[in-house]
Amino acid sequence: MWTQLRYPRGGQTSDAIDGDHDANPSGFLGLESASKPDINLPRSRLGSTFGNEDPPALKTALPAKDAPKGASRAAPPAPPSVTTPRRSLLPAPKSTSTPAGYPKQRSGVPRNGFSPKPDLQAREAERQLVQRLKERSERQARQLGLAQRELGRAVCGFQALAVATQHFFRKVEDITASHEAALLEMENSHTEAIATLQGDHDRKVQELVSAHELEKKELEENFERLRLSLQAEKNILLEEKIQILQQQNEDLKARIDQNTVVTRQLSEENANLQEYVEKEAQEKKRLSRTNEELLWKLQTGDPTSPIKLSPTSPVYRGSSSGPSSPAKFSTTPR
């Protein structure tokens, strides 16, 4: 019975014999019994992800130096995408059996409807086909071994990647937890610092307000004392000025009284002088008339006049001297 095997890379198929599977467990179907990784990966990605060496390319055919000598002479194998028809490589069962110890007799009837010569050719072709299939199975076994080793390395790499990823995830979780704890601690410390600063600020503000109230009260008291002292000094100055003004007022009153007395005296003197002046004016008029009469009489030479005025007479003296000066009637100076 023919079985079909698919490569892990490229999707190529090949034919194999059931008997070779038991003889070569790491052959065609070794991929089925290989350990499968936990991580499902596409077959096209099989290969080494960790490491600097590139995985060897899987080829369906070996180089020319690895191929057997008879393989170059034989016909080229069918393409991988075309499956060969399934046919039995075993000879047809015989109808009669030959006893042991006797040579086999060739039957004249052609076996399977073919003559012996074509049967030999068919056997030779089948032998060559089996040889080619064995070579192909060996080649595919080597390729499968390489693929399995690559798969193992890839599995190891992916396992290491999974372990590293888990490690990094745990590390990130630890860092995140520590970061959150640090943030929470910073928030708590920030809140405590704000509360402390707020308390200090309120206390300082209260102290400043109290100090300001005390200073304001002291300033008001000092201002009141200063106002009272200034008012007292002002009152003293005003009292002194009042006393001075009162003294000046008394002096002025005394002078006014004195001036009143002097004015009364002057008024009396003025009245006396007026009266004297009037009397003097009347006397002067009388004397001037008398003088005119006398002068007329003298000029006319009236002989009836027995009196001749001499310069030594009182009338002449009175007329010549004129009215007396009122200065002799003046009183005491002002």
CSV table of N, CA and C in Angstrom, one decimal, residues 14 24 67 69 90 114 117 119 144 147 149 191 213 236 258 294 302 317 322 327-328:
chain,number,residue,atom,x,y,z
A,14,SER,N,5.6,13.0,-1.7
A,14,SER,CA,6.4,11.8,-2.3
A,14,SER,C,5.7,10.5,-1.9
A,24,ASN,N,12.5,2.2,9.1
A,24,ASN,CA,13.1,3.5,9.4
A,24,ASN,C,12.1,4.4,10.1
A,67,ALA,N,23.8,12.0,-5.6
A,67,ALA,CA,22.9,11.1,-6.2
A,67,ALA,C,23.7,9.8,-6.7
A,69,LYS,N,24.9,6.6,-9.0
A,69,LYS,CA,25.3,6.6,-10.4
A,69,LYS,C,24.2,6.2,-11.3
A,90,LEU,N,4.5,-6.5,-5.5
A,90,LEU,CA,4.6,-7.9,-5.2
A,90,LEU,C,4.1,-8.7,-6.4
A,114,PHE,N,1.6,-11.5,-19.3
A,114,PHE,CA,2.8,-10.9,-20.0
A,114,PHE,C,3.8,-12.0,-20.2
A,117,LYS,N,10.0,-12.1,-20.7
A,117,LYS,CA,10.9,-11.1,-20.9
A,117,LYS,C,10.4,-9.7,-20.5
A,119,ASP,N,8.3,-9.4,-18.3
A,119,ASP,CA,8.2,-9.4,-16.8
A,119,ASP,C,9.6,-9.1,-16.2
A,144,LEU,N,14.1,15.5,6.3
A,144,LEU,CA,13.2,15.5,7.5
A,144,LEU,C,14.0,15.7,8.8
A,147,ALA,N,14.9,19.2,9.0
A,147,ALA,CA,13.7,19.9,9.3
A,147,ALA,C,13.4,19.8,10.8
A,149,ARG,N,15.5,19.0,13.2
A,149,ARG,CA,16.5,19.7,14.0
A,149,ARG,C,16.2,21.2,14.0
A,191,THR,N,0.3,64.9,49.3
A,191,THR,CA,-0.9,65.3,50.1
A,191,THR,C,-0.5,65.8,51.5
A,213,GLU,N,-2.9,93.2,64.0
A,213,GLU,CA,-3.9,93.7,64.9
A,213,GLU,C,-3.3,94.4,66.1
A,236,ILE,N,-2.3,124.9,75.4
A,236,ILE,CA,-1.4,125.8,76.1
A,236,ILE,C,-1.0,127.0,75.3
A,258,GLN,N,-7.8,156.5,78.1
A,258,GLN,CA,-6.9,157.7,78.2
A,258,GLN,C,-7.2,158.6,77.0
A,294,LEU,N,-10.1,206.4,63.6
A,294,LEU,CA,-9.0,207.2,64.0
A,294,LEU,C,-8.1,207.6,62.8
A,302,ASP,N,-9.7,216.5,61.5
A,302,ASP,CA,-10.8,217.1,62.1
A,302,ASP,C,-10.4,217.8,63.4
A,317,ARG,N,-0.9,201.2,70.9
A,317,ARG,CA,-0.1,199.9,71.1
A,317,ARG,C,-1.0,198.7,70.7
A,322,GLY,N,-1.8,194.2,67.4
A,322,GLY,CA,-2.7,193.2,66.9
A,322,GLY,C,-3.2,192.3,67.9
A,327,ALA,N,-1.6,181.0,71.4
A,327,ALA,CA,-0.7,179.9,72.0
A,327,ALA,C,-0.6,180.0,73.5
A,328,LYS,N,-0.8,181.3,74.0
A,328,LYS,CA,-0.7,181.4,75.5
A,328,LYS,C,-1.8,180.8,76.2
